[in-house]
Amino acid sequence: LKGDVRIALVGFGNVGRRFASLLLGSYGRVLKERGVRAHVTGIATGRHGSAIDPRGLPLARCLRLVRSGGSLGAVNRGGPLASSRVFVARVPADVLVEITPLDRRGGEPATSHVRLALKRGLDVVTANKGPVAFAFKELTGTARRHGRRFLHEGAVMDGTPVFNMARYCLPGVRVLAFRGTLNSTTNLILSRMGRGATLREALREAQALGIVEADPTDDLDGWDSAVKGCALANALMGADARPGEVRRQGIGGVSPGRVREAARAGKRVRLVVRGDLRGRRVHLSVRPEGLPLGDPLAGDGPDTALLIKTDLMGEIGLTELGGSIDQTAYALLADLLTLFPNDQGVR
Ligand SMILES: NC(=O)c1ccc[n+]([C@@H]2O[C@H](COP(=O)([O-])OP(=O)(O)OC[C@H]3O[C@@H](n4cnc5c(N)ncnc54)[C@H](OP(=O)(O)O)[C@@H]3O)[C@@H](O)[C@H]2O)c1
């Protein structure tokens, strides 16, 4: 697949719109250098309509329409689109980019979108951790059977290469364990509590920065971390874990006093997600821990970090500094470039 490539976006919110505007600029140039001319032939949303145009949608106009609260129906040439599933079943595309909101209870409708697209013979790229946390084995199997790829770099730590590092840079290596501070909201809140803020005040600050999930309990109760832990265990360690099975404790019970007391003892409280391979099972947990200040996971502020313990390559650490929507959009570009390696096979 090189030359003209048709891309369909299901979800056109913060990530989708940022990705689309970069596609009009630097991303479009990078893809062209790979010999790929990208055309967005379909966009589906929840409340802003959906549109298909087999010749390519007017992307700048789509962005203006959705930003002004209008409906994509104004540029639809693809007949009535009753639901996002109908859209995925019908859109003329080579790649589906799945960026609808996370449903931490079951990973839907994203998992159905991914499954349907793979069965139709589309490659799938997603930043949605739901399908990776709830159906990784099934979806990678479906992709294999249909000769397609299911790529999901943006599901954990935005564009920081977690999955691609393991997949392409650590051949022959087994991941034995990981531990991470992967939720920027709780990282920020616990930092602010260390400086005297209450949980409620710190949450308001995180919300003003736009980093909190639509339902804050997804962050505070450790659900986001549990979903990310499952995504890592499933994709890096061959597990078939589900978020409901993770031993999970959030930060609701952590008082500013406990955070300051830890600080006096030279520690920082962080919500840590752990995965440990014991026998053939990966044990997953999420809970607040007091980490020594020198611990790579004990950074100050919202930055996320992950340590991966391996059999042949010791322990590897990754930190994402100043993560933003740009890094998430980059994850989608990185996955697209993986689908279209250059002549030397370089991804
Ligand atoms: N934001 C980040 O920094 C970040 C980082 C890493 C990963 N992610 C993941 O990336 C995904 C997208 O995040 P986001 O921040 O862009 O979310 P968002 O701003 O809430 O946008 C979600 C988009 O999905 C649409 N949508 C909702 N339900 C849909 C459905 N059933 N069918 C089709 N479209 C539907 C929404 O349409 P309406 O607005 O019209 O309802 C909207 O266009 C999520 O899974 C998130 O967890 C986000």
Coordinates of C-alpha atoms and ligand atoms in Angstrom, one line a residue:
L1 CA 0.0 0.0 0.0
K2 CA 1.7 3.2 -1.2
G3 CA 0.6 6.1 -3.2
D4 CA -2.9 7.3 -2.4
V5 CA -4.0 6.1 1.0
R6 CA -7.6 6.6 2.2
I7 CA -7.9 7.3 5.9
A8 CA -11.1 7.2 8.0
L9 CA -11.4 8.9 11.4
V10 CA -13.9 7.6 13.9
G11 CA -13.8 10.3 16.6
F12 CA -13.0 13.9 15.8
G13 CA -12.4 15.5 19.2
N14 CA -9.2 16.9 20.7
V15 CA -6.9 14.2 19.3
G16 CA -8.7 13.8 15.9
R17 CA -8.8 17.5 15.2
R18 CA -5.1 18.0 16.2
F19 CA -4.2 15.0 14.0
A20 CA -6.2 16.4 11.1
S21 CA -4.7 19.9 11.3
L22 CA -1.2 18.4 11.3
L23 CA -2.1 16.3 8.4
L24 CA -2.7 19.5 6.5
G25 CA 0.8 20.6 7.3
S26 CA 3.9 18.8 8.7
Y27 CA 2.3 15.3 8.9
G28 CA 1.2 15.5 5.3
R29 CA 4.8 16.4 4.3
V30 CA 6.3 13.5 6.2
L31 CA 3.9 11.1 4.7
K32 CA 4.6 12.5 1.2
E33 CA 8.3 11.9 1.8
R34 CA 7.3 8.2 2.3
G35 CA 5.5 8.2 -1.0
V36 CA 2.0 8.4 0.7
R37 CA -0.6 10.9 -0.3
A38 CA -3.2 10.8 2.5
H39 CA -6.8 11.5 1.9
V40 CA -9.3 11.6 4.7
T41 CA -12.4 9.9 3.1
G42 CA -14.6 9.7 6.2
I43 CA -15.1 11.2 9.6
A44 CA -17.6 10.0 12.2
T45 CA -18.4 11.8 15.5
G46 CA -21.0 11.4 18.3
R47 CA -22.9 14.7 18.2
H48 CA -21.3 16.5 15.2
G49 CA -22.6 14.3 12.4
S50 CA -20.6 12.1 10.1
A51 CA -19.3 12.4 6.5
I52 CA -18.0 10.3 3.7
D53 CA -16.5 11.5 0.5
P54 CA -14.7 8.8 -1.6
R55 CA -12.6 11.6 -3.3
G56 CA -11.5 13.0 0.0
L57 CA -13.2 15.4 2.5
P58 CA -12.4 19.1 2.6
L59 CA -10.4 18.7 5.9
A60 CA -10.1 22.4 6.7
R61 CA -13.8 22.9 6.3
C62 CA -14.5 19.8 8.4
L63 CA -12.4 21.4 11.2
R64 CA -14.2 24.7 10.9
L65 CA -17.6 23.0 10.9
V66 CA -16.9 20.9 14.1
R67 CA -15.1 23.7 15.9
S68 CA -18.1 26.0 15.4
G69 CA -20.5 23.4 16.6
G70 CA -21.8 22.6 13.2
S71 CA -22.5 19.2 11.6
L72 CA -20.3 17.2 9.2
G73 CA -23.5 16.3 7.5
A74 CA -23.0 19.5 5.4
V75 CA -20.1 17.8 3.5
N76 CA -21.4 14.2 3.5
R77 CA -21.6 12.6 0.0
G78 CA -21.9 9.1 1.4
G79 CA -25.6 8.7 2.0
P80 CA -27.3 8.5 5.4
L81 CA -25.0 7.2 8.2
A82 CA -27.2 6.0 11.0
S83 CA -24.5 5.1 13.5
S84 CA -20.7 4.9 13.8
R85 CA -20.9 1.1 13.2
V86 CA -22.6 1.8 9.8
F87 CA -19.9 4.3 9.1
V88 CA -17.1 1.8 9.8
A89 CA -18.9 -0.8 7.7
R90 CA -19.3 1.5 4.7
V91 CA -16.5 4.0 4.6
P92 CA -14.2 3.6 1.6
A93 CA -10.8 3.5 3.3
D94 CA -7.5 1.7 3.7
V95 CA -6.9 2.7 7.3
L96 CA -9.3 3.3 10.2
V97 CA -8.0 5.7 12.9
E98 CA -10.1 4.9 16.1
I99 CA -10.1 7.8 18.5
T100 CA -13.5 7.7 20.3
P101 CA -13.6 8.2 24.1
L102 CA -12.4 5.4 26.3
D103 CA -15.2 3.3 27.9
R104 CA -13.4 1.7 30.9
R105 CA -16.3 -0.7 31.6
G106 CA -16.0 -2.6 28.3
G107 CA -13.9 -0.8 25.7
E108 CA -16.9 -0.2 23.5
P109 CA -17.8 1.0 20.9
A110 CA -14.1 1.2 20.0
T111 CA -13.5 -2.5 20.1
S112 CA -16.4 -3.2 17.7
H113 CA -15.1 -0.5 15.4
V114 CA -11.6 -2.0 15.4
R115 CA -13.0 -5.6 14.9
L116 CA -15.3 -4.6 12.0
A117 CA -12.6 -2.6 10.2
L118 CA -10.0 -5.4 10.4
K119 CA -12.6 -7.9 9.1
R120 CA -13.3 -5.5 6.2
G121 CA -9.6 -5.6 5.4
L122 CA -8.6 -2.2 6.8
D123 CA -5.5 -1.6 8.9
V124 CA -6.3 0.0 12.2
V125 CA -4.5 2.7 14.2
T126 CA -5.7 3.8 17.6
A127 CA -4.9 6.0 20.6
N128 CA -7.8 4.4 22.5
K129 CA -6.6 2.0 25.2
G130 CA -10.0 0.3 25.4
P131 CA -9.5 -2.2 22.6
V132 CA -5.9 -3.0 23.8
A133 CA -7.1 -3.5 27.4
F134 CA -10.2 -5.5 26.6
A135 CA -9.6 -7.4 23.4
F136 CA -5.9 -7.4 22.4
K137 CA -5.6 -11.1 21.8
E138 CA -8.8 -11.3 19.8
L139 CA -8.0 -8.2 17.7
T140 CA -4.4 -9.1 16.9
G141 CA -5.7 -12.6 15.9
T142 CA -8.3 -11.0 13.6
A143 CA -5.7 -8.7 12.1
R144 CA -3.4 -11.6 11.4
R145 CA -6.1 -13.7 9.8
H146 CA -7.0 -10.8 7.5
G147 CA -3.4 -9.8 6.8
R148 CA -3.8 -6.4 8.4
R149 CA -2.2 -4.5 11.3
F150 CA -3.7 -3.4 14.6
L151 CA -1.4 -0.6 15.9
H152 CA -2.0 1.3 19.2
E153 CA 1.1 3.3 20.2
G154 CA -0.9 6.2 21.6
A155 CA -2.8 4.0 24.1
V156 CA -0.1 4.5 26.8
M157 CA 2.2 7.5 27.3
D158 CA 0.9 9.2 24.1
G159 CA 3.7 9.1 21.4
T160 CA 6.5 8.0 23.7
P161 CA 7.4 4.7 22.0
V162 CA 6.4 2.1 24.5
F163 CA 4.9 -0.6 22.3
N164 CA 7.1 0.2 19.3
M165 CA 10.2 0.1 21.5
A166 CA 9.4 -3.4 22.7
R167 CA 8.2 -4.6 19.3
Y168 CA 11.0 -3.2 17.1
C169 CA 14.0 -2.5 19.4
L170 CA 14.0 -5.4 21.8
P171 CA 14.1 -8.6 19.7
G172 CA 14.2 -11.8 21.7
V173 CA 13.5 -10.0 25.0
R174 CA 10.9 -11.1 27.4
V175 CA 9.2 -8.5 29.6
L176 CA 9.1 -9.8 33.2
A177 CA 7.6 -6.9 35.0
F178 CA 6.8 -3.2 34.8
R179 CA 5.8 -0.4 37.1
G180 CA 4.7 3.0 36.1
T181 CA 3.1 6.3 37.1
L182 CA 1.0 6.6 33.9
N183 CA -1.8 8.9 35.0
S184 CA -0.8 12.5 34.7
T185 CA -3.9 13.8 36.6
T186 CA -3.0 11.9 39.8
N187 CA 0.7 12.7 39.3
L188 CA -0.2 16.4 39.3
I189 CA -2.7 16.2 42.1
L190 CA -0.3 14.4 44.4
S191 CA 2.4 16.9 43.6
R192 CA 0.1 19.8 44.5
M193 CA -1.1 18.1 47.7
G194 CA 2.6 17.9 48.7
R195 CA 2.6 21.8 48.6
G196 CA -0.5 22.1 50.7
A197 CA -3.5 21.9 48.2
T198 CA -6.5 19.8 49.0
L199 CA -7.4 17.0 46.6
R200 CA -10.4 19.1 45.4
E201 CA -8.3 22.2 44.8
A202 CA -5.6 20.1 42.9
L203 CA -8.3 18.4 40.9
R204 CA -9.7 21.8 39.8
E205 CA -6.2 22.8 38.7
A206 CA -5.8 19.6 36.7
Q207 CA -9.2 20.1 35.1
A208 CA -8.2 23.7 34.0
L209 CA -5.2 22.2 32.3
G210 CA -7.5 19.8 30.3
I211 CA -5.8 16.6 31.4
V212 CA -8.6 15.1 33.5
E213 CA -10.9 12.4 32.0
A214 CA -14.5 13.4 31.4
D215 CA -15.4 11.4 34.6
P216 CA -12.7 12.4 37.1
T217 CA -13.2 9.1 39.0
D218 CA -11.6 7.3 36.1
D219 CA -8.4 9.0 37.1
L220 CA -8.9 9.3 40.9
D221 CA -10.1 5.7 41.5
G222 CA -7.2 4.3 39.4
W223 CA -9.3 3.1 36.5
D224 CA -7.2 4.8 33.9
S225 CA -4.1 3.3 35.4
A226 CA -5.7 -0.1 35.5
V227 CA -6.7 0.1 31.8
K228 CA -3.2 1.1 30.9
G229 CA -1.8 -1.7 33.0
C230 CA -3.9 -4.2 31.1
A231 CA -2.9 -2.7 27.8
L232 CA 0.8 -3.1 28.8
A233 CA 0.4 -6.6 30.2
N234 CA -1.6 -7.8 27.1
A235 CA 0.6 -6.2 24.5
L236 CA 4.1 -6.7 26.1
M237 CA 3.7 -9.8 28.2
G238 CA 1.2 -12.0 26.4
A239 CA -1.5 -11.6 29.1
D240 CA -5.2 -11.7 28.5
A241 CA -6.0 -9.4 31.4
R242 CA -9.1 -7.2 31.9
P243 CA -9.3 -3.9 33.9
G244 CA -11.9 -5.4 36.3
E245 CA -9.4 -8.0 37.4
V246 CA -6.7 -5.5 38.5
R247 CA -6.3 -5.1 42.3
R248 CA -7.0 -1.4 42.4
Q249 CA -6.9 1.4 45.0
G250 CA -7.2 5.0 44.0
I251 CA -6.0 8.2 45.7
G252 CA -9.4 9.1 47.2
G253 CA -8.1 8.1 50.7
V254 CA -4.8 9.9 50.4
S255 CA -4.8 13.0 52.7
P256 CA -2.5 16.0 52.2
G257 CA -1.1 15.1 55.6
R258 CA 0.0 11.7 54.4
V259 CA 1.6 13.3 51.3
R260 CA 3.5 15.8 53.5
E261 CA 4.5 13.2 56.0
A262 CA 6.0 11.1 53.1
A263 CA 7.8 14.2 51.9
R264 CA 9.4 14.7 55.4
A265 CA 10.6 11.1 55.1
G266 CA 12.2 11.9 51.7
K267 CA 9.4 10.2 49.7
R268 CA 6.8 11.2 47.1
V269 CA 3.4 9.6 47.0
R270 CA 2.4 8.4 43.5
L271 CA -0.3 6.2 42.1
V272 CA 1.7 3.2 40.8
V273 CA 0.6 0.6 38.4
R274 CA 2.5 -2.7 38.5
G275 CA 2.6 -5.8 36.4
D276 CA 4.5 -8.9 37.5
L277 CA 4.9 -12.1 35.6
R278 CA 4.5 -15.0 38.1
G279 CA 4.5 -18.4 36.5
R280 CA 2.3 -17.9 33.5
R281 CA 0.1 -15.2 35.0
V282 CA 0.6 -11.4 35.1
H283 CA -0.4 -10.0 38.4
L284 CA -1.6 -6.4 38.1
S285 CA -2.2 -3.8 40.8
V286 CA -2.8 -0.1 41.1
R287 CA -2.2 1.7 44.5
P288 CA -0.7 4.8 46.0
E289 CA 2.9 4.2 47.1
G290 CA 5.6 6.3 48.8
L291 CA 8.6 6.4 46.5
P292 CA 12.1 7.5 47.4
L293 CA 12.8 10.9 45.8
G294 CA 15.6 9.3 43.6
D295 CA 13.2 6.7 42.1
P296 CA 12.7 7.3 38.4
L297 CA 9.0 7.2 39.0
A298 CA 9.1 9.9 41.6
G299 CA 9.2 13.0 39.3
D300 CA 7.4 16.2 40.3
G301 CA 4.3 17.3 38.4
P302 CA 2.2 15.5 35.8
D303 CA 4.9 13.8 33.8
T304 CA 4.4 10.1 33.3
A305 CA 7.1 7.4 33.6
L306 CA 7.5 3.7 33.1
L307 CA 10.1 1.1 34.1
I308 CA 10.2 -2.2 32.2
K309 CA 12.1 -5.2 33.7
T310 CA 13.3 -7.7 31.1
D311 CA 15.2 -11.0 31.0
L312 CA 18.0 -10.0 28.6
M313 CA 18.2 -6.2 28.7
G314 CA 17.9 -5.4 32.4
E315 CA 15.6 -2.5 33.3
I316 CA 14.6 0.2 30.9
G317 CA 13.0 3.5 31.8
L318 CA 10.9 5.8 29.8
T319 CA 9.7 9.3 30.8
E320 CA 7.4 11.6 28.9
L321 CA 8.0 15.2 29.8
G322 CA 5.4 17.8 29.2
G323 CA 3.0 15.4 27.4
S324 CA 0.3 17.2 25.3
I325 CA -2.1 16.5 22.6
D326 CA 0.7 16.9 20.1
Q327 CA 2.4 13.7 21.4
T328 CA -0.8 11.8 21.1
A329 CA -1.3 13.0 17.5
Y330 CA 2.3 12.0 16.8
A331 CA 1.5 8.4 18.0
L332 CA -1.1 8.2 15.2
L333 CA 1.5 9.4 12.6
A334 CA 4.1 7.0 13.9
D335 CA 1.7 4.1 13.5
L336 CA 0.8 5.3 10.0
L337 CA 4.5 5.4 9.1
T338 CA 4.8 1.8 10.5
L339 CA 2.2 0.8 7.9
F340 CA 4.3 2.4 5.1
P341 CA 7.9 1.6 5.8
N342 CA 10.5 3.3 3.5
D343 CA 12.5 1.5 0.9
Q344 CA 15.1 0.3 3.5
G345 CA 12.3 -1.1 5.6
V346 CA 12.8 1.6 8.1
R347 CA 9.7 2.4 10.1
Ligands
LIG1 N1 -6.5 13.7 24.9 C1 -5.4 13.1 25.1 O1 -4.4 13.7 25.5 C2 -5.3 11.6 24.9 C3 -4.0 11.0 25.1 C4 -3.9 9.6 24.8 C5 -5.0 8.9 24.4 N2 -6.2 9.5 24.2 C6 -7.3 8.7 23.8 O2 -7.7 9.2 22.5 C7 -9.1 9.0 22.3 C8 -9.7 10.4 21.9 O3 -9.4 11.3 22.9 P1 -9.9 12.8 22.7 O4 -9.3 13.6 23.8 O5 -9.8 13.3 21.3 O6 -11.5 12.7 23.1 P2 -12.7 13.7 22.9 O7 -12.1 15.1 22.7 O8 -13.7 13.5 23.9 O9 -13.3 13.3 21.4 C9 -13.9 12.1 21.2 C10 -14.5 12.1 19.8 O10 -15.2 10.9 19.6 C11 -16.6 11.2 19.1 N3 -17.4 10.2 19.6 C12 -18.0 9.9 20.8 N4 -18.7 8.8 20.7 C13 -18.6 8.3 19.4 C14 -19.2 7.2 18.8 N5 -20.0 6.3 19.4 N6 -18.9 7.1 17.5 C15 -18.2 8.0 16.8 N7 -17.6 9.0 17.4 C16 -17.8 9.2 18.7 C17 -16.9 12.6 19.7 O11 -17.9 13.2 19.0 P3 -18.8 14.4 19.6 O12 -17.9 15.4 20.2 O13 -19.5 14.9 18.4 O14 -19.7 13.8 20.6 C18 -15.5 13.3 19.5 O15 -15.4 13.7 18.2 C19 -9.6 8.5 23.7 O16 -9.8 7.1 23.6 C20 -8.5 8.9 24.7 O17 -8.5 8.0 25.8 C21 -6.3 10.8 24.4

